[in-house]
Coordinates of C-alpha atoms in Angstrom, one line a residue:
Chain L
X974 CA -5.1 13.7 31.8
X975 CA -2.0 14.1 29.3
X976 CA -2.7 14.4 26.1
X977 CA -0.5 13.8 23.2
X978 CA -2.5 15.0 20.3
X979 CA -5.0 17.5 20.9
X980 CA -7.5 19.4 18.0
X981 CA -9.3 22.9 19.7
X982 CA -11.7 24.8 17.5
X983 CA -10.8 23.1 14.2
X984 CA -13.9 24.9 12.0
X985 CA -13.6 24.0 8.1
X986 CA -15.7 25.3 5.0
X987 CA -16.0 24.0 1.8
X988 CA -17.8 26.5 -0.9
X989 CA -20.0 27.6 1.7
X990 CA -20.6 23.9 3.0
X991 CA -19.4 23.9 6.7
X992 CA -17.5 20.8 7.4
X993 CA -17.0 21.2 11.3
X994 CA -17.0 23.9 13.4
X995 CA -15.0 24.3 16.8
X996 CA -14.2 20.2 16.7
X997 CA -12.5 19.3 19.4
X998 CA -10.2 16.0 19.7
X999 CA -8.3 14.7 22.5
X1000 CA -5.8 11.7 22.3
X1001 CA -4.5 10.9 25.4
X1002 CA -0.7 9.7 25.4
X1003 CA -0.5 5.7 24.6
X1004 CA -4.4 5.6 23.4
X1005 CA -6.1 5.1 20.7
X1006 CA -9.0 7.3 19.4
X1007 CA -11.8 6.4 16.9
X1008 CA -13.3 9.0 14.7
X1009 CA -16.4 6.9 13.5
X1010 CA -18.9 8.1 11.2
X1011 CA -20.6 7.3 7.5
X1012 CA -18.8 8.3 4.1
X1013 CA -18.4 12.0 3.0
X1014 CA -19.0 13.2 6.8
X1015 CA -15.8 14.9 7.0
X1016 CA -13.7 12.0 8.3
X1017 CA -10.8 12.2 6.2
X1018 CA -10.7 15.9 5.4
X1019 CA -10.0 15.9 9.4
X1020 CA -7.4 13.6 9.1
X1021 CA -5.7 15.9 6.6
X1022 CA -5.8 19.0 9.1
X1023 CA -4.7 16.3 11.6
X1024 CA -1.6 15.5 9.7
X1025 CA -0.7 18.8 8.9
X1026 CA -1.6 17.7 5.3
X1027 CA -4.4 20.9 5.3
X1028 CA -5.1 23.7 7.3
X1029 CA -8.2 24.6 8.8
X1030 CA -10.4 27.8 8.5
X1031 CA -9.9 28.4 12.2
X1032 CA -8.5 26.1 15.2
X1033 CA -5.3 24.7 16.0
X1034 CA -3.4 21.5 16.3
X1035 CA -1.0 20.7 19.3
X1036 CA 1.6 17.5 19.5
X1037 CA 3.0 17.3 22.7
X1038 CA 2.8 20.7 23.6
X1039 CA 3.8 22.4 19.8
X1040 CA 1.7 23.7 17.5
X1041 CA 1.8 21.6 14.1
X1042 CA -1.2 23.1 12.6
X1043 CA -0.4 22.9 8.8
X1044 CA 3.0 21.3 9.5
X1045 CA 3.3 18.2 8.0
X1046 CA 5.7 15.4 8.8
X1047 CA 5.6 15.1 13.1
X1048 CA 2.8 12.7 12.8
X1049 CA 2.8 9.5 10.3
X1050 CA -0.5 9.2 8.1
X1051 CA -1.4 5.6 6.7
X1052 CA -4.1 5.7 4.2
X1053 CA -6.5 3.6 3.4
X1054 CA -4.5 2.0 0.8
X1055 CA -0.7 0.3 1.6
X1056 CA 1.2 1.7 -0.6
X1057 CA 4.0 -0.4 -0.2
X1058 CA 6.1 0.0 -3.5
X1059 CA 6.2 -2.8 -5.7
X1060 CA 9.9 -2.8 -7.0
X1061 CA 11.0 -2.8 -3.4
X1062 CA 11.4 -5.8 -1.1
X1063 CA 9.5 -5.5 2.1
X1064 CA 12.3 -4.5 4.3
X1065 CA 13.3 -1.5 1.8
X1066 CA 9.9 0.0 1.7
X1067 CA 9.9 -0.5 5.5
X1068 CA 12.9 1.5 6.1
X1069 CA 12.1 4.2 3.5
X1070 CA 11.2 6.9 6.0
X1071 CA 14.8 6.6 7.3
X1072 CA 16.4 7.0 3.9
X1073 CA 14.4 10.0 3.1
X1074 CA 15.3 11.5 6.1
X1075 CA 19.1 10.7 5.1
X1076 CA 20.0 7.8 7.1
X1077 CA 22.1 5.7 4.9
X1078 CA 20.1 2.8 3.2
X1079 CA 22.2 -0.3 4.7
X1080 CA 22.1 0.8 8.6
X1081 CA 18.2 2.3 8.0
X1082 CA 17.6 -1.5 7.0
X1083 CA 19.5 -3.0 9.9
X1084 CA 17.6 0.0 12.1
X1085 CA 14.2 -1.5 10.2
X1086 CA 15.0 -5.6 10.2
X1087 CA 14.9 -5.6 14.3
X1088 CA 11.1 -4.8 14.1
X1089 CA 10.1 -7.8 11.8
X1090 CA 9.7 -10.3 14.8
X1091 CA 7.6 -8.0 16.5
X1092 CA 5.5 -7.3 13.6
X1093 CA 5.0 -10.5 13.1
X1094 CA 6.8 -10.2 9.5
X1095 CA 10.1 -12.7 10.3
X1096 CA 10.7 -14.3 7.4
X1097 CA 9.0 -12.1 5.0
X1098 CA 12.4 -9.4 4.7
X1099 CA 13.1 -10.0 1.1
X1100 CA 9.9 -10.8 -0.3
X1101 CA 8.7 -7.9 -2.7
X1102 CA 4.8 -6.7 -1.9
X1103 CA 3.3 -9.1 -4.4
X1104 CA 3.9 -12.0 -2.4
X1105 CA 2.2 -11.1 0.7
X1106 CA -1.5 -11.4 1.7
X1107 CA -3.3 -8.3 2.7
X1108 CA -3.2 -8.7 6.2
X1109 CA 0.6 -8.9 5.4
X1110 CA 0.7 -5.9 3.5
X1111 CA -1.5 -4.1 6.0
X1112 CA 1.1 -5.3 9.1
X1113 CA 4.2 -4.2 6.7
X1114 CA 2.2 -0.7 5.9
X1115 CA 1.7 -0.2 9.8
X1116 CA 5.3 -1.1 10.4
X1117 CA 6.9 1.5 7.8
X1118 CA 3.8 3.8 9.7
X1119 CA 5.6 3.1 12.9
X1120 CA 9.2 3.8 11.5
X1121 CA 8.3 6.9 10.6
X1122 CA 7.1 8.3 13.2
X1123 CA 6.2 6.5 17.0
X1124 CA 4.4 9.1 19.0
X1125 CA 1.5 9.6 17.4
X1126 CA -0.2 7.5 14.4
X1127 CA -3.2 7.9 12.3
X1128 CA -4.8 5.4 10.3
X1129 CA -7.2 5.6 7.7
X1130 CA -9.6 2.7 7.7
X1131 CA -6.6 0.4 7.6
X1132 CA -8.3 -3.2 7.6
X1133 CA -11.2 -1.9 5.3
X1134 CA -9.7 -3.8 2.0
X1135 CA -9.6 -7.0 4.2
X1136 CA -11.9 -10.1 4.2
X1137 CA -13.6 -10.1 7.6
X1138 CA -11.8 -13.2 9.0
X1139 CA -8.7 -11.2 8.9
X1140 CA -10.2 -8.0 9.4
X1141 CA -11.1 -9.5 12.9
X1142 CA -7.7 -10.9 13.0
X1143 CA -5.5 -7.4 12.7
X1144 CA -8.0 -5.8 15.2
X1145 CA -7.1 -8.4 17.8
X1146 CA -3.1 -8.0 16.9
X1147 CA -3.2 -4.4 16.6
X1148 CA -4.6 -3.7 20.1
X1149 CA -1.8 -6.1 21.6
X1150 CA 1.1 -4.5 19.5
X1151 CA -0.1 -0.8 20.2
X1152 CA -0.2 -1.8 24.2
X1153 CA 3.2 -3.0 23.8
X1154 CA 4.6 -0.6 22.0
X1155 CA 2.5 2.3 24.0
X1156 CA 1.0 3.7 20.7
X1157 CA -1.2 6.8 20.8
X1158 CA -3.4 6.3 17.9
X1159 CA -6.5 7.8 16.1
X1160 CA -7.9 5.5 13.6
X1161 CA -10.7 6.5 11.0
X1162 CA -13.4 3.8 10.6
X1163 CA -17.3 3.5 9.4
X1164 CA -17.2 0.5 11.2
X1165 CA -19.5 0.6 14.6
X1166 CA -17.9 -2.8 16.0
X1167 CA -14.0 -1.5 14.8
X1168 CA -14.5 1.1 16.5
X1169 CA -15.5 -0.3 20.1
X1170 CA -13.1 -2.6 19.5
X1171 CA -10.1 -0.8 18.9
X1172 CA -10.5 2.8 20.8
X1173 CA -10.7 3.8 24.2
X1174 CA -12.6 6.8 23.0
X1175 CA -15.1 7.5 20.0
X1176 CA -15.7 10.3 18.6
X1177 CA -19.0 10.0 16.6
X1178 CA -19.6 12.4 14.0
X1179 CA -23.3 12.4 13.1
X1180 CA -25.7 15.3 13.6
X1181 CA -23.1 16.8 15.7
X1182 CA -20.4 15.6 17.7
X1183 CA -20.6 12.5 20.6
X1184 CA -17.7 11.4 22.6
X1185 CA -18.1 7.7 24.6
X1186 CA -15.6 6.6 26.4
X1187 CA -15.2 3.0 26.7
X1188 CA -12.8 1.8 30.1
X1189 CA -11.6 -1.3 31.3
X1190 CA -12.6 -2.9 28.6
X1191 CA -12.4 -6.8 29.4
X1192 CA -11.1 -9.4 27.1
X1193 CA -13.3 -10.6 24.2
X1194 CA -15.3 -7.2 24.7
X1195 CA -17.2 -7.8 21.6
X1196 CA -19.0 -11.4 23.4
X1197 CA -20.5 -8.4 26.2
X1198 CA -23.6 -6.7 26.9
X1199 CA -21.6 -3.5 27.0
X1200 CA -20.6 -4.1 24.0
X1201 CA -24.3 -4.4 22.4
X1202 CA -25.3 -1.8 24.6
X1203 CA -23.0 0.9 23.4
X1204 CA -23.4 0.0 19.8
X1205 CA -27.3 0.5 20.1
X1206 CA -26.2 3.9 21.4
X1207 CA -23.8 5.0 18.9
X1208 CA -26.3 3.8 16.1
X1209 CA -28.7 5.8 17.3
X1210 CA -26.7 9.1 17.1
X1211 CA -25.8 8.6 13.5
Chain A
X340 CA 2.8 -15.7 -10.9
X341 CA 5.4 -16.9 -12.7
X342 CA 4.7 -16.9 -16.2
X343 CA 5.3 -20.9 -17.4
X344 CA 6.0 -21.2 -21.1
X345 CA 4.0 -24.7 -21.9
X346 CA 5.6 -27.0 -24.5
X347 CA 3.1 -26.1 -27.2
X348 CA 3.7 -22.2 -26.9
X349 CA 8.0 -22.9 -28.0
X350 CA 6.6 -25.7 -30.2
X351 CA 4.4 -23.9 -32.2
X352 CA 5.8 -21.0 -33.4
X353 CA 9.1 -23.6 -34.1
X354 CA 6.8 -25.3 -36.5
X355 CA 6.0 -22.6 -38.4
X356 CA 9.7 -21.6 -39.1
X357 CA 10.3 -25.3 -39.6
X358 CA 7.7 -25.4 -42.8
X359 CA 9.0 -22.2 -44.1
X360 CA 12.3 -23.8 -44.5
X361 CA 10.9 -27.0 -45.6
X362 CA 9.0 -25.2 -48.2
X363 CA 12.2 -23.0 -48.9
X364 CA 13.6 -26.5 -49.8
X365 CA 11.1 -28.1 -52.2
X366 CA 10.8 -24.6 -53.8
X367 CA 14.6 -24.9 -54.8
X368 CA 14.9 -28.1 -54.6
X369 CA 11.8 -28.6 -57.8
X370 CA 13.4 -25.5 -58.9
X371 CA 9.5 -23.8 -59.5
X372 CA 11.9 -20.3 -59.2
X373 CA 15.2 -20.3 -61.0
X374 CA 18.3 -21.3 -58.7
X375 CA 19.9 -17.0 -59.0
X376 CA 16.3 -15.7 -58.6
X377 CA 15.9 -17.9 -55.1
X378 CA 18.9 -19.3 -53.9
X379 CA 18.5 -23.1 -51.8
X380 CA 19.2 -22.7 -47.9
X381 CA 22.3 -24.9 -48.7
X382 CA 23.6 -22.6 -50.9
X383 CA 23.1 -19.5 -48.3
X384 CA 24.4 -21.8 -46.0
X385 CA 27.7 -22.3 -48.1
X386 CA 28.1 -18.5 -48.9
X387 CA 27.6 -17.6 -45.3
X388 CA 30.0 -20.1 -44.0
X389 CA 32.6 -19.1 -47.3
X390 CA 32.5 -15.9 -46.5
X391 CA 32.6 -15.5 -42.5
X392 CA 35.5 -13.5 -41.8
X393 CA 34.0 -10.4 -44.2
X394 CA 30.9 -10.8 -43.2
X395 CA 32.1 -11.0 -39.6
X396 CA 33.7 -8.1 -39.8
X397 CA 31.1 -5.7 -41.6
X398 CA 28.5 -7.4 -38.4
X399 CA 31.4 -5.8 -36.2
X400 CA 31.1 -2.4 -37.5
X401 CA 26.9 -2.3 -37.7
X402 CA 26.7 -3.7 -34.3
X403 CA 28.9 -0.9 -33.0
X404 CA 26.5 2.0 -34.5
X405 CA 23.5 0.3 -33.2
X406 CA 25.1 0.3 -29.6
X407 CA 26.2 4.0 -29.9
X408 CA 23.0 5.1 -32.1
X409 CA 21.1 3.3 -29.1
X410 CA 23.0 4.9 -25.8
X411 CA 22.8 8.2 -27.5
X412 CA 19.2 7.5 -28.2
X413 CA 18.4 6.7 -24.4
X414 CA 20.5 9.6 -22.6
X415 CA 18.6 12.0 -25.1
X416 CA 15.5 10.5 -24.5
X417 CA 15.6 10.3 -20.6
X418 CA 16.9 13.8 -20.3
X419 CA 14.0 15.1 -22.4
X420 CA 11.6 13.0 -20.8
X421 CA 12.7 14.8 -17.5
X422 CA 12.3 18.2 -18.8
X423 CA 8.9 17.4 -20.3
X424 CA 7.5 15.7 -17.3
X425 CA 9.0 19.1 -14.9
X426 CA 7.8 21.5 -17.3
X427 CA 4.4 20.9 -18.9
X428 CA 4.8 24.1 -21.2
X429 CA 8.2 22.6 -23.1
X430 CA 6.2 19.1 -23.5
X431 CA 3.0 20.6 -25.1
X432 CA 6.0 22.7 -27.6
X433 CA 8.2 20.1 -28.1
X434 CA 5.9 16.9 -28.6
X435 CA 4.4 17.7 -31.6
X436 CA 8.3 17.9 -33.2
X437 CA 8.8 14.3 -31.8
X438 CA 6.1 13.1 -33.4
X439 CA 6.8 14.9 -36.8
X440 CA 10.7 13.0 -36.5
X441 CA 8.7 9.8 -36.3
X442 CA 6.8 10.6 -39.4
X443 CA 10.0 10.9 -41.7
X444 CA 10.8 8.2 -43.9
X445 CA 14.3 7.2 -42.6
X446 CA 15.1 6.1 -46.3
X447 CA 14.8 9.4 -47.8
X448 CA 16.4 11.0 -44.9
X449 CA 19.7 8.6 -44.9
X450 CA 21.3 10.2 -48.4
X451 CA 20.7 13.6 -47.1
X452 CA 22.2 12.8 -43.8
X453 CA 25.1 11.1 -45.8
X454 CA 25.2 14.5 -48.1
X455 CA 25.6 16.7 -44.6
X456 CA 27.8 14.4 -42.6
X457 CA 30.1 12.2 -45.2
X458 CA 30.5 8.4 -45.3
X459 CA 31.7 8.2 -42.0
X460 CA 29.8 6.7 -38.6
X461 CA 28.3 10.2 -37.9
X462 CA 25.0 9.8 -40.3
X463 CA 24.3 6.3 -39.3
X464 CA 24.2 7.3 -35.7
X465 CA 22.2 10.4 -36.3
X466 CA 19.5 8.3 -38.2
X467 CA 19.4 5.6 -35.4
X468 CA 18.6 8.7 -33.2
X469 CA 16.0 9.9 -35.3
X470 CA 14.6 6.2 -35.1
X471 CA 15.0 5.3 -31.8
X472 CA 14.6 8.1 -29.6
X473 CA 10.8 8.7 -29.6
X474 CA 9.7 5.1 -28.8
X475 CA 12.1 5.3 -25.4
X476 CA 11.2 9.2 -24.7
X477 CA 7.7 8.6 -24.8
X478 CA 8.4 5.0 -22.8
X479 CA 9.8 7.4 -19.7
X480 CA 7.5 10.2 -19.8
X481 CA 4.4 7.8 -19.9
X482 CA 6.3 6.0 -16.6
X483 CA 6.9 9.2 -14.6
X484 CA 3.2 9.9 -15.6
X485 CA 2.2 6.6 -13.9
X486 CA 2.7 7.7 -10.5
X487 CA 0.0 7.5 -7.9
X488 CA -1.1 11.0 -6.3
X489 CA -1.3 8.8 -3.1
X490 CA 2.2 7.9 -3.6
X491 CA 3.7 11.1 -3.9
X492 CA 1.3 12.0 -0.7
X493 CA 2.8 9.6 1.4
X494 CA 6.5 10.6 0.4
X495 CA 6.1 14.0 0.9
X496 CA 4.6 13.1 4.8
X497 CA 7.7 11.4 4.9
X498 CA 9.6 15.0 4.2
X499 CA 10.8 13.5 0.7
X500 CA 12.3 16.3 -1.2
X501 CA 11.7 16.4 -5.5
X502 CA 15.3 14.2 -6.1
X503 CA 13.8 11.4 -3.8
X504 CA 10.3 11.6 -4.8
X505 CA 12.4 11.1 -8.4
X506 CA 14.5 8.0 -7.2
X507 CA 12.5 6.3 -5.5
X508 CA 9.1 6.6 -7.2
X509 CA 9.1 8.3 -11.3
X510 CA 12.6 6.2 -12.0
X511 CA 11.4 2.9 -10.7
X512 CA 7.7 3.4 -12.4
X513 CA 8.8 4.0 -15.4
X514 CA 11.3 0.8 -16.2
X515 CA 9.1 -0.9 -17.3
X516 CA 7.5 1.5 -19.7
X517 CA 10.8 2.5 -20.5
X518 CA 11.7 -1.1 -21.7
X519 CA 8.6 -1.5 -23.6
X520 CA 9.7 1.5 -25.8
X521 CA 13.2 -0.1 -26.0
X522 CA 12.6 -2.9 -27.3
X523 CA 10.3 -1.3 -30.4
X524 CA 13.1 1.0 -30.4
X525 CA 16.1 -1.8 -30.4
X526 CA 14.1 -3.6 -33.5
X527 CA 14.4 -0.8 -35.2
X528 CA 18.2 0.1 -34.9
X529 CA 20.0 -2.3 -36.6
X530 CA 17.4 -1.9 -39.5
X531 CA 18.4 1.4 -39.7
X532 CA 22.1 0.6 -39.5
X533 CA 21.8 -1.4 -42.4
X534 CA 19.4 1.0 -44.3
X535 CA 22.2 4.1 -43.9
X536 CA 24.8 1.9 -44.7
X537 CA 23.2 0.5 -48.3
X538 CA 22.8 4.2 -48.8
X539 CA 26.3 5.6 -48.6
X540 CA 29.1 4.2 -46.8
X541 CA 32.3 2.1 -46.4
X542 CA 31.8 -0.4 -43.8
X543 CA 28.3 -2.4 -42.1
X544 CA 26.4 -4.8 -43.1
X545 CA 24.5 -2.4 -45.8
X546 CA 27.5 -1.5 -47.6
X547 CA 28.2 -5.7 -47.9
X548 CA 24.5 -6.2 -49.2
X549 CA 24.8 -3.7 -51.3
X550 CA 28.0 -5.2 -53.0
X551 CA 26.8 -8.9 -53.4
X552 CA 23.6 -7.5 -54.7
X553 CA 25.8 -5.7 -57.9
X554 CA 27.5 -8.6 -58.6
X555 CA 24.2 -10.6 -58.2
X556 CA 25.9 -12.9 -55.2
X557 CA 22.1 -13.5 -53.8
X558 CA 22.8 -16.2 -52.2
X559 CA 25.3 -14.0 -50.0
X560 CA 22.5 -11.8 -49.6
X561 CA 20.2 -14.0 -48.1
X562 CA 22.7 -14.7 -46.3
X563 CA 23.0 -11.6 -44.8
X564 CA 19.0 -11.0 -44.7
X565 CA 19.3 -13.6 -42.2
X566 CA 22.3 -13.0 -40.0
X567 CA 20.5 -9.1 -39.8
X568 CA 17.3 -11.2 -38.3
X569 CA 19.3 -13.1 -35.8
X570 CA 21.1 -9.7 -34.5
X571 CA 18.1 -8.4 -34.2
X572 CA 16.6 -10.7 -31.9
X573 CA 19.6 -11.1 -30.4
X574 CA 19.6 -7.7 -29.2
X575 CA 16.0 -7.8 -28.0
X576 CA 17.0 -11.3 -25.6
X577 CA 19.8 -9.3 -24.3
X578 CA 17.1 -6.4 -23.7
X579 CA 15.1 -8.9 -22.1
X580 CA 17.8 -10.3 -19.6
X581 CA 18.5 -6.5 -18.9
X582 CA 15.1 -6.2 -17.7
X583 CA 15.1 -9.4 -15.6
X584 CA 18.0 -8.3 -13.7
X585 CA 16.7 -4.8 -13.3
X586 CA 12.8 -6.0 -12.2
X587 CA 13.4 -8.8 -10.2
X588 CA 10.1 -7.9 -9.0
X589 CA 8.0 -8.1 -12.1
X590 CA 9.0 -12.3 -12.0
X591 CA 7.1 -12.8 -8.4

């Protein structure tokens, strides 16, 4: 298998409170892994080391081949809030990984524009953040995620601050958009049912960690007996 | 969320102004106050309309400290502001001596400042400064405080060096903060004008009041009293379409 993204070893300690210990994480290139677990296991302190945000007490990080532990910047990072600036109109805020990196604010915006169809955002180009819904918000966040960086993105319970509906909604859209686009992702969730959904692999982090893998999943895996089935299991480990 | 102004909100405060002046009238008109103690709005009216092209002229000459008290104020302010918010150990020295400016009577510091600098421009400025500044300093360093951790987080992941993390996130936060302390700041400026120029000049509205009220023109004073009013808010709805144009956003 080829991974894109792969964690060995990570161990972490907070005053004397061991976090992990020799985690390992694989993302395989154009999937999407699920780090699921309950609050204040550790979830988003490994996204950090993932990110290059922190370093860990011992382990390393690998991006197609390279070693980014610590190094932030290869990988994009959407937390769990949008961020989307309110002074700017949708399309700037999209394109605003290009202009820091120094492409020139008219082409980055042309360069940005030609992903609006796609993301489903047509129309929405010079609206300012205000004026969208969340699941708008959340598509444009993912969007100026994707600009900055398209290997390898990692989301931090990105539907969480969404009503269910459209929760259910930007699961459904995000797995079609991620096939297309062939993104490797790892998303963070508390969410059993997200989870399945989303990943082809979960990594649950209860006593211990549990990998399942989940393949060929059918359409409308939620409606299966799998699906019940493997929730039942993953309960049981946290 | 566009904020509509309803009928009664314009209406309202209109009526108030509208029984002042009625009042204004009967007052004068019964003649309860002598006619040189309180002067009818006709008569102001007539005085202000007799005497335009001096009046016009002194406006000229106030308005033109204001703006260059003002623009000095702001580039002051902003620089400081920038300093303070970089280096935490000049803003806990220098704060305290903003404040302090901001507790000196501008009336008993206007002859000295006359004294020091002559008749000239230079002390009406300098006390529009010591005015104005604080109100817009403390307007950007409260913005450039504003910022979200996350914010800055997600800029640096983006490789955003300290200039960007500056233009695109502590300059845009803090407009409208900044604009909040303008606006106190811009209602005090023309005020203070007027105050330096009653208290030792040549030209400005202050020097004119001061005249009329020797020769006991009151009527021309009112006059005057009024026309400061109107720049005022004149200045403040020129503020205000300033910060339309520059905050689209804060409209949607």
């Amino acid at each position: 298998m080829n991974y894109i993204l792969t964690a060995e070893g990570i161990s972490k300690t907070f005053d004397d409170k061991t976090i992990f210990s020799g985690l390992d994480i694989h993302l395989p290139e154009g999937k999407t892994v699920a780090l699921l677990g309950p609050s204040g296991i550790g979830k988003t302190t490994l996204m950090n080391i993932l990110s290059g945000v922190m370093l860990p007490d011992r382990g390393k990080v690998t991006l197609c081949g390279e070693d980014i532990t610590g190094k932030p910047g290869h990988i994009s990072y959407m937390q769990q809030k949008d961020l989307l600036l309110p002074y700017y109109t949708v399309l700037h805020n999209v394109a605003l990984p290009l202009i820091i990196k120094g492409v020139k604010k008219k082409e980055a915006m042309e360069r940005a524009r030609q992903y609006f169809d796609f993301f489903g955002l047509q129309g929405y180009e010079n609206k300012y953040p205000s004026e969208l819904s969340g699941g708008m918000r959340q598509r444009a966040a993912l969007l100026r995620t994707y600009i900055q960086s398209d290997k390898v993105v990692l989301l931090d319970e990105p539907f969480g601050a969404l009503d269910a509906v459209t929760r259910a909604k930007m699961q459904k859209w995000y797995l079609e958009i991620s096939k297309e686009l062939g993104l490797s992702t790892v998303i963070i969730t508390h969410d059993t049912d997200e989870a399945l959904i989303l990943a082809d692999k979960v990594y649950v982090m209860g006593e211990g960690l549990r990998v399942i893998d989940i393949e060929n999943k059918p359409d409308d895996f939620e409606l299966t007996e799998e699906f019940i089935r493997l929730k039942k299991e993953i309960v049981s480990l946290l | 969320m566009k904020k509509q102004k309803s009928i009664t909100d314009i209406l309202l405060p209109l009526g108030v102004f509208a029984l002042i002046a009625v009042l204004w009238f009967v007052i004068t008109g019964t003649e309860v106050v002598p006619g040189f103690l309180l002067p009818s709005p006709t008569k102001v009216a007539i005085a202000f309309v007799k005497d335009i092209p001096t009046i016009m002229g002194h406006t000229g000459y106030t308005i033109a400290e204001s703006v260059i008290g003002m623009g000095i104020s702001i580039v002051i302010a902003f620089f400081a502001a920038v300093i303070m918010d970089k280096f935490a150990c000049i803003k806990k020295a220098f704060y305290p001596l903003l404040v302090v400016t901001q507790t000196i009577p501008a009336i008993a510091i206007a002859p000295i400042l006359v004294l020091w600098f002559g008749f000239g421009i230079a002390p009406k400025v300098i006390l529009i400064v010591i005015v104005c500044f604080f109100p817009v300093a403390v307007g950007f360093l409260d913005g450039f405080a504003s910022v979200d951790a996350d914010e800055i987080k997600l800029l640096c992941s983006m490789g955003a060096n300290n200039i960007q993390i500056f233009r695109h996130l502590k300059l845009p936060r803090s407009l409208p903060h900044f604009f909040a302390g303008f606006k106190v700041s811009s209602s005090y400026c023309i005020v203070s004008a007027v105050i330096s120029e009653w208290l030792g000049g040549t030209n400005g509205l202050g020097v004119y009041l001061n005249r009329v009220r020797s020769s006991y023109d009151y009527d021309k004073m009112f006059a005057v009293i009024i026309l400061v009013s109107v720049l005022s808010l004149m200045v403040m709805a020129v503020i205000s379409v300033l910060e339309k144009k520059l905050m689209p956003y804060r409209d949607k």
